[in-house]
Coordinates of C-alpha atoms and ligand atoms in Angstrom, one line a residue:
M8 CA 0.0 0.0 0.0
A9 CA 1.3 3.5 -0.9
D10 CA 2.4 5.5 2.0
T11 CA 0.0 8.2 3.2
Y12 CA 0.3 12.0 3.2
Y13 CA -2.1 14.1 5.1
V14 CA -2.1 17.9 4.6
T15 CA -4.6 20.4 6.1
T16 CA -5.4 24.1 5.9
P17 CA -6.8 26.1 8.8
I18 CA -10.6 26.0 8.8
Y19 CA -11.6 29.5 8.0
Y20 CA -14.1 31.7 10.0
V21 CA -17.4 32.3 8.2
N22 CA -17.9 35.8 9.5
D23 CA -16.7 37.2 6.2
A24 CA -15.9 36.1 2.6
P25 CA -12.5 34.7 1.7
H26 CA -9.6 36.8 0.5
I27 CA -6.0 36.4 -0.7
G28 CA -4.7 35.2 2.7
H29 CA -7.1 32.3 2.7
A30 CA -6.4 31.6 -1.0
Y31 CA -2.6 31.6 -0.3
T32 CA -2.8 28.9 2.5
T33 CA -5.2 26.8 0.5
I34 CA -3.2 27.0 -2.8
A35 CA 0.0 26.1 -0.9
A36 CA -1.7 23.0 0.6
D37 CA -3.1 22.1 -2.8
V38 CA 0.3 22.2 -4.4
L39 CA 1.6 19.9 -1.7
A40 CA -1.4 17.5 -2.2
R41 CA -1.0 17.5 -6.0
Y42 CA 2.8 17.0 -5.8
W43 CA 2.6 14.0 -3.5
R44 CA -0.2 12.5 -5.4
S45 CA 1.9 12.7 -8.5
A46 CA 4.7 11.2 -6.6
G47 CA 2.5 8.2 -6.0
R48 CA 1.5 8.7 -2.3
D49 CA -2.0 8.1 -0.9
V50 CA -2.9 11.7 -0.2
R51 CA -5.6 13.2 2.0
F52 CA -6.1 17.0 1.7
L53 CA -8.5 18.6 4.2
T54 CA -10.0 22.1 4.4
G55 CA -13.2 23.6 5.8
T56 CA -14.8 26.2 7.9
D57 CA -14.8 27.3 11.6
E58 CA -18.4 28.2 12.4
H59 CA -18.7 28.5 16.2
G60 CA -17.5 31.2 18.6
I61 CA -18.5 34.7 19.7
K62 CA -17.1 36.2 16.5
I63 CA -19.6 34.3 14.3
V64 CA -22.4 34.9 16.8
K65 CA -21.8 38.7 16.7
A66 CA -21.3 38.9 12.9
A67 CA -24.6 37.0 12.5
S68 CA -26.5 39.2 14.8
E69 CA -25.2 42.4 13.1
K70 CA -26.6 41.0 9.8
G71 CA -29.9 40.0 11.4
M72 CA -29.2 36.3 10.8
T73 CA -28.7 33.2 13.0
P74 CA -25.1 31.9 13.1
R75 CA -26.2 28.9 11.1
E76 CA -27.8 31.1 8.4
L77 CA -24.6 33.2 8.3
A78 CA -22.4 30.1 8.0
D79 CA -24.6 28.6 5.3
S80 CA -24.5 31.9 3.3
V81 CA -20.7 32.3 3.6
V82 CA -19.5 28.8 3.2
V83 CA -20.5 28.8 -0.4
H84 CA -18.1 31.6 -1.1
F85 CA -15.2 29.5 0.2
Q86 CA -16.4 26.4 -1.8
K87 CA -16.8 28.4 -5.0
L88 CA -13.4 30.1 -4.6
W89 CA -11.8 26.7 -4.1
D90 CA -13.5 25.4 -7.2
D91 CA -12.3 28.4 -9.2
L92 CA -8.8 28.1 -8.0
E93 CA -8.6 24.4 -8.9
I94 CA -8.2 23.2 -5.3
T95 CA -8.3 19.5 -5.0
H96 CA -9.3 18.9 -1.4
D97 CA -10.6 15.4 -0.5
D98 CA -12.8 16.7 2.3
F99 CA -14.4 19.9 3.4
I100 CA -15.3 19.9 7.1
R101 CA -17.7 22.4 8.8
T102 CA -17.5 22.5 12.5
S103 CA -21.3 22.7 12.8
E104 CA -21.6 19.2 11.3
P105 CA -22.7 16.4 13.6
R106 CA -19.8 14.2 12.6
H107 CA -17.5 16.9 14.1
E108 CA -19.5 18.1 17.0
R109 CA -20.0 14.6 18.4
R110 CA -16.3 13.9 18.1
V111 CA -15.4 17.1 19.9
Q112 CA -17.7 16.0 22.7
E113 CA -15.9 12.6 22.8
I114 CA -12.5 14.3 22.9
V115 CA -13.5 16.5 25.8
R116 CA -15.2 13.6 27.6
R117 CA -11.9 11.7 27.4
L118 CA -10.0 14.7 28.7
V119 CA -12.5 14.9 31.6
D120 CA -12.1 11.2 32.3
A121 CA -8.3 11.5 32.3
D122 CA -8.6 14.4 34.9
Q123 CA -7.2 16.9 32.4
I124 CA -10.1 19.3 32.9
Y125 CA -11.3 21.1 36.0
L126 CA -13.9 23.7 36.9
G127 CA -12.5 27.2 37.8
A128 CA -13.3 30.8 37.0
Y129 CA -11.9 32.9 34.2
A130 CA -11.4 36.6 35.0
G131 CA -9.6 38.5 32.4
W132 CA -9.4 39.9 28.8
Y133 CA -10.5 38.4 25.6
D134 CA -9.9 39.4 22.0
E135 CA -13.1 38.5 20.2
G136 CA -11.7 39.0 16.7
Q137 CA -8.9 36.5 17.4
E138 CA -11.0 34.4 19.8
E139 CA -8.1 34.6 22.1
F140 CA -7.4 35.1 25.8
V141 CA -5.1 38.0 26.5
T142 CA -3.0 38.3 29.6
E143 CA -3.2 41.4 31.8
S144 CA 0.2 42.6 30.9
T145 CA -0.3 42.2 27.1
A146 CA -3.7 43.9 27.4
R147 CA -2.1 46.8 29.3
D148 CA 0.7 47.1 26.7
N149 CA -1.9 47.5 23.9
D150 CA -4.1 49.9 25.8
Y151 CA -6.7 47.2 26.3
A152 CA -7.2 46.8 22.5
S153 CA -6.6 43.9 20.2
A154 CA -3.0 43.8 18.9
I155 CA -4.4 42.6 15.6
S156 CA -7.6 44.5 14.9
G157 CA -7.2 47.4 17.3
K158 CA -10.8 46.8 18.6
P159 CA -11.3 47.1 22.4
L160 CA -10.8 43.9 24.4
T161 CA -13.7 42.3 26.2
R162 CA -13.6 41.7 30.0
Y163 CA -15.0 38.3 31.2
E164 CA -15.6 37.1 34.6
E165 CA -17.4 33.8 34.6
P166 CA -17.1 30.1 35.6
S167 CA -15.1 28.1 33.1
Y168 CA -13.6 24.7 32.6
F169 CA -9.8 24.6 32.4
F170 CA -7.5 22.3 30.6
R171 CA -4.3 21.4 32.5
L172 CA -2.1 22.9 29.8
S173 CA 0.7 23.8 32.1
R174 CA 1.3 20.0 32.8
W175 CA 2.2 19.5 29.2
I176 CA 4.6 22.3 28.6
E177 CA 7.8 20.4 29.7
P178 CA 7.0 17.4 27.5
L179 CA 6.1 19.8 24.6
I180 CA 9.4 21.6 25.0
K181 CA 11.2 18.3 24.9
H182 CA 9.3 17.3 21.8
I183 CA 10.0 20.5 19.9
E184 CA 13.7 20.3 20.9
A185 CA 14.0 16.7 19.8
T186 CA 12.1 17.1 16.6
P187 CA 13.6 19.9 14.5
G188 CA 11.0 19.8 11.7
F189 CA 8.0 20.0 14.0
I190 CA 7.6 23.7 13.8
R191 CA 8.7 25.4 10.6
P192 CA 10.3 27.7 9.7
D193 CA 13.1 27.6 12.3
A194 CA 12.7 31.2 13.3
R195 CA 9.1 30.5 14.3
R196 CA 10.2 27.4 16.2
N197 CA 12.6 29.5 18.2
E198 CA 9.9 32.0 19.0
V199 CA 7.6 29.4 20.3
L200 CA 10.3 27.8 22.4
S201 CA 11.3 31.0 24.1
K202 CA 7.7 32.0 24.8
L203 CA 7.1 28.5 26.3
K204 CA 10.1 28.8 28.5
M205 CA 8.6 32.0 30.0
G206 CA 5.8 29.8 31.5
V207 CA 2.3 29.0 30.4
E208 CA -0.9 28.8 32.5
D209 CA -3.8 26.4 32.2
L210 CA -6.2 27.2 29.4
S211 CA -9.8 28.2 29.8
I212 CA -11.7 25.9 27.4
S213 CA -15.4 26.7 27.9
R214 CA -17.8 29.6 27.9
L215 CA -21.2 29.9 29.3
R216 CA -23.6 28.9 26.5
E217 CA -26.1 31.7 27.3
K218 CA -23.3 34.2 26.4
L219 CA -23.0 32.5 23.0
G220 CA -26.6 32.4 22.1
N221 CA -26.5 28.7 22.8
W222 CA -24.2 28.3 19.7
G223 CA -21.2 26.0 19.9
V224 CA -20.6 22.4 21.1
P225 CA -22.0 21.8 24.6
M226 CA -19.5 20.5 27.1
P227 CA -20.3 16.8 27.5
N228 CA -20.1 17.1 31.3
D229 CA -22.0 20.3 31.7
E230 CA -24.5 21.5 29.1
T231 CA -24.5 25.1 30.4
H232 CA -21.0 25.5 28.8
S233 CA -19.9 25.5 25.2
V234 CA -16.4 24.2 24.3
Y235 CA -14.0 27.0 23.6
V236 CA -14.0 27.6 19.8
W237 CA -10.3 26.9 19.4
I238 CA -10.5 23.5 21.1
D239 CA -13.5 22.7 18.9
A240 CA -11.7 24.0 15.7
L241 CA -8.3 22.3 16.2
A242 CA -10.2 19.0 16.7
N243 CA -11.3 19.1 13.1
Y244 CA -8.0 17.7 11.8
Y245 CA -8.7 14.6 13.8
S246 CA -12.4 14.4 13.6
A247 CA -12.3 14.6 9.7
C248 CA -10.4 11.3 9.9
G249 CA -13.4 9.7 11.5
L250 CA -11.6 9.8 14.9
P251 CA -12.1 9.2 17.7
R252 CA -14.5 6.3 16.9
I253 CA -18.0 7.1 18.2
D254 CA -20.0 4.4 16.4
D255 CA -21.3 6.4 13.4
E256 CA -21.0 6.0 9.7
H257 CA -17.8 8.2 9.6
D258 CA -16.0 6.0 12.1
A259 CA -12.3 5.9 11.3
A260 CA -13.1 6.2 7.6
A261 CA -9.8 8.1 7.0
A262 CA -8.0 7.0 10.2
R263 CA -5.0 5.7 8.2
Y264 CA -4.1 9.3 7.4
W265 CA -3.5 10.3 11.1
P266 CA -1.1 11.8 12.1
A267 CA -1.1 14.8 9.7
D268 CA 2.1 15.3 7.8
V269 CA 1.7 19.0 7.8
H270 CA -0.8 21.6 9.1
V271 CA -0.3 24.6 6.8
I272 CA -1.3 27.8 8.7
G273 CA -0.6 31.5 8.9
K274 CA 1.8 32.9 11.5
D275 CA -1.1 34.5 13.3
I276 CA -2.4 31.2 14.6
L277 CA 0.9 29.4 15.3
W278 CA 0.6 29.4 19.1
F279 CA -2.8 27.5 18.9
H280 CA -1.3 24.9 16.6
A281 CA 2.1 24.5 18.1
V282 CA 1.1 24.6 21.8
Y283 CA -2.6 24.0 22.5
W284 CA -3.1 21.3 19.9
P285 CA -0.1 19.1 20.6
C286 CA -0.7 19.4 24.4
M287 CA -4.3 18.3 23.9
L288 CA -3.1 15.4 21.8
M289 CA -0.4 14.4 24.4
A290 CA -3.1 14.5 27.1
L291 CA -5.2 12.2 25.0
D292 CA -2.2 10.0 24.2
I293 CA -2.6 10.6 20.5
E294 CA 0.3 10.8 18.1
L295 CA 1.3 14.4 17.2
P296 CA 1.2 15.9 13.7
R297 CA 4.6 15.7 12.0
C298 CA 4.9 19.4 11.1
V299 CA 3.2 22.7 11.7
F300 CA 4.3 25.2 9.0
A301 CA 3.5 28.9 9.6
H302 CA 3.7 31.1 6.6
G303 CA 3.9 34.8 6.5
W304 CA 1.3 37.5 5.7
W305 CA 0.5 39.4 2.6
T306 CA 0.4 43.1 2.3
S307 CA -1.0 44.7 -0.8
E308 CA 0.8 47.4 -2.9
G309 CA 3.1 48.1 0.1
R310 CA 0.5 48.5 2.8
K311 CA -1.6 46.4 5.2
M312 CA -4.7 45.2 3.3
S313 CA -7.7 47.2 4.1
K314 CA -11.1 47.7 2.6
S315 CA -11.0 51.4 3.3
L316 CA -7.6 51.9 1.6
G317 CA -8.9 50.2 -1.5
N318 CA -6.1 47.7 -1.6
F319 CA -8.0 44.7 -0.2
I320 CA -7.6 41.6 -2.3
S321 CA -11.0 40.1 -2.0
R322 CA -12.4 37.1 -3.8
E323 CA -13.8 39.5 -6.4
V324 CA -10.3 41.0 -7.0
I325 CA -8.8 37.5 -7.2
G326 CA -11.4 36.8 -9.8
E327 CA -10.3 39.8 -11.8
I328 CA -6.6 38.9 -11.6
C329 CA -7.5 35.3 -12.7
D330 CA -9.5 36.7 -15.6
E331 CA -6.6 38.7 -16.7
Y332 CA -3.8 36.2 -16.2
G333 CA -5.4 32.9 -15.7
V334 CA -5.8 30.9 -12.4
D335 CA -2.5 29.1 -12.9
V336 CA -0.5 32.3 -13.0
F337 CA -2.1 33.5 -9.8
R338 CA -1.3 30.2 -8.1
Y339 CA 2.3 30.3 -9.4
Y340 CA 2.8 34.0 -8.5
L341 CA 1.8 33.6 -4.8
L342 CA 4.3 30.7 -4.3
R343 CA 7.1 32.0 -6.5
T344 CA 7.3 35.6 -5.3
V345 CA 7.7 35.0 -1.5
T346 CA 9.9 32.6 0.4
F347 CA 7.3 30.4 2.1
G348 CA 7.4 31.4 5.7
L349 CA 8.2 35.1 5.2
D350 CA 5.9 38.0 4.7
G351 CA 5.3 39.3 1.2
D352 CA 3.7 42.1 -0.8
F353 CA 1.3 41.6 -3.6
S354 CA 1.9 44.2 -6.4
R355 CA 0.3 44.3 -9.8
D356 CA 3.6 45.6 -11.4
D357 CA 5.6 42.8 -9.9
L358 CA 3.0 40.3 -11.1
R359 CA 3.2 41.7 -14.7
E360 CA 7.1 41.7 -14.6
R361 CA 7.4 38.2 -13.3
Y362 CA 4.8 37.0 -15.8
N363 CA 6.5 38.6 -18.8
G364 CA 10.0 37.8 -17.6
E365 CA 9.8 34.3 -16.2
L366 CA 6.7 32.8 -17.8
A367 CA 6.3 34.5 -21.2
N368 CA 10.0 34.9 -22.0
G369 CA 11.1 31.9 -20.0
L370 CA 9.1 28.7 -20.2
G371 CA 6.5 30.0 -22.7
N372 CA 9.2 31.0 -25.2
L373 CA 11.2 27.8 -24.7
L374 CA 8.1 25.7 -25.5
S375 CA 7.2 27.7 -28.5
R376 CA 10.8 27.8 -29.9
T377 CA 11.0 24.0 -29.4
V378 CA 7.7 23.1 -31.0
N379 CA 8.3 25.6 -33.9
M380 CA 11.7 24.1 -34.7
I381 CA 10.5 20.5 -34.5
G382 CA 7.6 21.6 -36.8
R383 CA 9.8 23.3 -39.3
Y384 CA 12.8 20.9 -39.3
C385 CA 11.3 17.5 -38.5
D386 CA 7.7 17.7 -39.8
G387 CA 6.5 18.0 -36.2
A388 CA 7.8 14.7 -35.0
V389 CA 10.2 14.6 -32.0
P390 CA 13.4 13.4 -33.5
A391 CA 15.5 10.5 -32.0
P392 CA 18.7 11.8 -30.4
D393 CA 21.6 10.1 -32.2
A394 CA 24.7 12.3 -31.9
D395 CA 26.7 13.4 -28.8
V396 CA 26.4 17.1 -28.1
D397 CA 28.6 18.2 -25.2
A398 CA 26.3 21.0 -24.1
V399 CA 23.5 18.5 -23.4
A400 CA 25.2 17.7 -20.1
D401 CA 24.4 21.2 -18.9
V402 CA 20.7 20.7 -19.5
R403 CA 20.7 17.3 -18.0
R404 CA 22.5 18.6 -14.9
A405 CA 19.8 21.3 -14.5
A406 CA 17.1 18.6 -14.9
Q407 CA 18.8 16.5 -12.3
A408 CA 18.9 19.3 -9.8
L409 CA 15.1 19.7 -10.2
T410 CA 14.2 16.0 -10.1
S411 CA 16.6 15.1 -7.3
G412 CA 15.8 18.1 -5.1
A413 CA 12.0 18.1 -5.5
D414 CA 11.0 15.7 -2.7
D415 CA 13.2 17.5 -0.2
A416 CA 11.9 20.9 -1.2
M417 CA 8.2 19.8 -1.0
G418 CA 8.9 17.8 2.2
S419 CA 9.9 21.1 3.9
C420 CA 7.4 23.3 2.0
Q421 CA 10.2 25.2 0.3
F422 CA 8.3 26.1 -2.9
H423 CA 10.7 28.9 -3.8
I424 CA 13.6 26.4 -4.0
Y425 CA 11.6 24.0 -6.0
L426 CA 10.5 26.7 -8.5
A427 CA 14.0 28.1 -8.6
H428 CA 15.3 24.7 -9.8
L429 CA 12.4 24.6 -12.3
Q430 CA 13.4 28.0 -13.6
G431 CA 17.0 26.9 -13.6
L432 CA 16.1 24.1 -16.1
V433 CA 14.2 26.5 -18.3
A434 CA 17.1 29.0 -18.3
A435 CA 19.7 26.3 -19.0
T436 CA 17.7 25.0 -21.9
N437 CA 17.2 28.5 -23.4
R438 CA 20.9 29.0 -23.0
F439 CA 21.5 25.7 -24.7
I440 CA 19.5 26.8 -27.7
D441 CA 21.4 30.0 -27.9
A442 CA 24.7 28.2 -27.7
T443 CA 24.0 25.3 -30.1
K444 CA 22.1 27.4 -32.6
P445 CA 19.8 24.7 -34.1
F446 CA 18.3 27.3 -36.6
A447 CA 21.8 27.6 -38.2
L448 CA 22.5 23.8 -38.2
A449 CA 19.2 23.3 -39.9
K450 CA 20.6 24.9 -43.0
D451 CA 23.4 22.2 -43.3
D452 CA 22.3 18.7 -44.2
T453 CA 25.5 17.2 -42.7
Q454 CA 24.4 18.4 -39.2
R455 CA 21.0 16.5 -39.2
S456 CA 22.0 14.1 -36.3
R457 CA 23.4 16.9 -34.2
L458 CA 20.2 18.9 -34.8
A459 CA 18.1 15.9 -33.8
T460 CA 19.9 15.6 -30.5
I461 CA 19.5 19.3 -29.8
L462 CA 15.8 19.3 -30.5
Y463 CA 15.2 16.2 -28.6
T464 CA 17.0 17.6 -25.6
C465 CA 14.9 20.8 -25.7
A466 CA 11.7 18.8 -25.9
E467 CA 12.7 16.5 -23.1
A468 CA 13.7 19.4 -20.9
V469 CA 10.4 21.2 -21.5
R470 CA 8.5 17.9 -20.8
I471 CA 10.3 17.5 -17.4
A472 CA 9.8 21.2 -16.5
L473 CA 6.1 20.8 -17.3
L474 CA 5.7 17.7 -15.2
Y475 CA 7.1 19.5 -12.2
L476 CA 5.1 22.6 -13.0
A477 CA 1.9 20.7 -12.9
P478 CA 1.2 20.9 -9.1
F479 CA 1.4 24.7 -9.4
M480 CA -0.1 25.2 -12.8
P481 CA -2.2 22.2 -13.6
A482 CA -4.0 23.4 -16.7
T483 CA -1.0 25.1 -18.2
A484 CA 1.1 21.9 -17.8
R485 CA -1.6 20.0 -19.5
R486 CA -1.7 22.4 -22.4
G487 CA 2.1 22.5 -22.7
L488 CA 2.4 18.7 -22.7
A489 CA -0.3 18.5 -25.4
Q490 CA 1.8 20.7 -27.6
L491 CA 4.5 18.0 -27.2
G492 CA 2.0 15.4 -28.2
L493 CA 1.8 14.0 -24.6
D494 CA -0.9 13.4 -21.9
V495 CA -0.3 14.1 -18.3
S496 CA 1.4 10.9 -17.1
E497 CA -0.3 8.4 -14.8
E498 CA 3.1 7.1 -13.7
P499 CA 4.7 8.3 -10.5
L500 CA 6.7 11.4 -11.1
S501 CA 10.1 9.8 -10.4
V502 CA 9.4 7.3 -13.2
A503 CA 7.8 9.7 -15.6
S504 CA 10.5 12.3 -15.2
A505 CA 13.5 10.0 -16.0
W506 CA 15.6 11.5 -18.7
G507 CA 14.8 9.8 -22.1
R508 CA 11.2 8.9 -21.4
L509 CA 10.0 11.2 -24.2
P510 CA 9.3 8.9 -27.1
A511 CA 11.0 9.8 -30.4
G512 CA 8.3 10.3 -33.0
A513 CA 5.8 12.0 -30.6
Q514 CA 3.8 14.3 -32.9
T515 CA 4.0 17.9 -31.6
D516 CA 1.2 20.3 -32.1
K517 CA 1.9 24.0 -32.1
G518 CA -0.9 25.5 -30.0
A519 CA -1.6 29.0 -28.6
A520 CA 1.2 30.6 -26.6
L521 CA 1.1 29.4 -23.0
F522 CA 1.7 32.9 -21.7
P523 CA 0.9 35.7 -24.2
R524 CA 3.0 38.7 -23.3
K525 CA 1.2 41.5 -21.4
T526 CA 1.9 45.2 -21.8
Ligands
ME8_620 O1 -7.8 31.9 12.2 N1 -1.8 36.9 4.6 O2 -9.5 31.6 10.7 P1 -9.3 32.9 9.7 C1 -1.6 35.5 4.6 N2 -10.7 29.9 12.2 N3 -2.5 34.7 5.1 C2 -3.6 35.2 5.7 C3 -3.8 36.6 5.7 C4 -2.9 37.4 5.1 N4 -3.0 38.8 5.1 N5 -5.0 36.7 6.4 C5 -5.5 35.5 6.7 C6 -8.8 31.3 11.8 N6 -4.6 34.6 6.3 C7 -9.3 30.1 12.6 C8 -8.5 28.9 12.2 S1 -7.7 26.4 12.5 C9 -8.1 25.1 13.5 C10 -8.8 27.7 12.9 C11 -4.8 33.1 6.4 O3 -10.5 32.9 8.8 C12 -3.8 32.4 7.2 O4 -3.6 31.1 6.9 O5 -9.0 34.1 10.5 C13 -4.4 32.4 8.6 O6 -3.9 31.5 9.4 C14 -5.8 32.1 8.2 O7 -6.0 32.8 7.0 C15 -6.8 32.6 9.3 O8 -8.1 32.4 8.8

């Protein structure tokens, strides 16, 4: 049986429609899922929506809706955007679904039974936008406003159940120290470690249900409380695997995928994923996810995104960008421009430059030169390579760098390294054409075999580049391969991408430019 790979996105709040930040995380996870599927692994890719909590209750009441009505009306925007962006998730979980709610209750029940939960009282500050408790000193430092939204913090004083988080901090520190890839990138891991070493208190994990309009998952041991929205939300990664077993039709349906290989998230929610979640799992004696990867945040045209500044990249703006450039270019741009893990800025000028430079002049030009020459000099049929041409070694070396580095790059979510190798192959092949001058050789009949080798090399390099481009630009890769007379391969990538798999005689078919130049 193929080995499994389980990748997740955060489940997004349904208080508002999706934007570029949500698209970024989801596209990144999709690229991982597509890559590992093409490598032959048994992949599970989960996304979904986070529908409980005070944030949703308030947003619904402002719109004159019930939380469920609001969730139902917003979830379709996420689902539609994922369809438009060619996202290939295997499951979409909503936290208001019974399969999830019942498993959250079971998880909490087990924590209660294991004496991991006790009744206390919470008195302190809460950031409703983040659904996060804020310590007195942090609240004071920020003038009792949210560090993220700037909105005033709310004061709570009420009975609450607490999870014995502090018990698990030492084991967690040990785990993080012993498992270097557990929190990525490294800078974030170090941040988490130093904050943990400053000490962590037990975590309030329930709110009075009456304060939440009776929305949320009731605590199994006390129905006057709802489970804290973050405990409820984090459990989705496990509940979507049909775990824990609770005797329903979802039982353990996808259990073989646990533990997750990577939770892809934004840096804003790292603490929840790198501390609360693994501590809960340790308390339940469940295996921990292998990696939590926290990526950076996007600004837009040099400033924080904001609706009032007019630089907000909403789903509508994403739609316009995709209409202009194509969905694939948007997907590629997000992961190519910024080192995954760092912050980045979205700029239309930069998008156009990268499009014209890397895609139109790079890969697009290489494919069209190759197919044109094969059309003109070989009646459109890929020629068999039958002469030694020294410079071929440079192209093969660039192909080798891509194929041999790809698993490592994807295994550590280093999309920029993967794509740099891919562009390295394109650049090496364009240089190869300039150096070997097939258009000049074509005029000399004695050079036919040399010409054949050169054209075969170009076509083979483009084929390999397109195979590796497919997780980022699936439709483009399909169109490009069709111009080489090929289908997308069903074989595992490592087999399909071996040098020389391109059959001589493949009938090329000059199609429309992959990337028409933009002015
Ligand atoms: O936090 N740049 O949901 P959420 C990059 N429901 N990514 C961004 C971004 C930006 N400007 N803005 C948002 C929640 N994101 C919880 C998660 S998981 C168990 C529960 C992305 O709708 C980024 O991935 O606020 C961030 O982590 C996520 O959207 C937050 O989505």
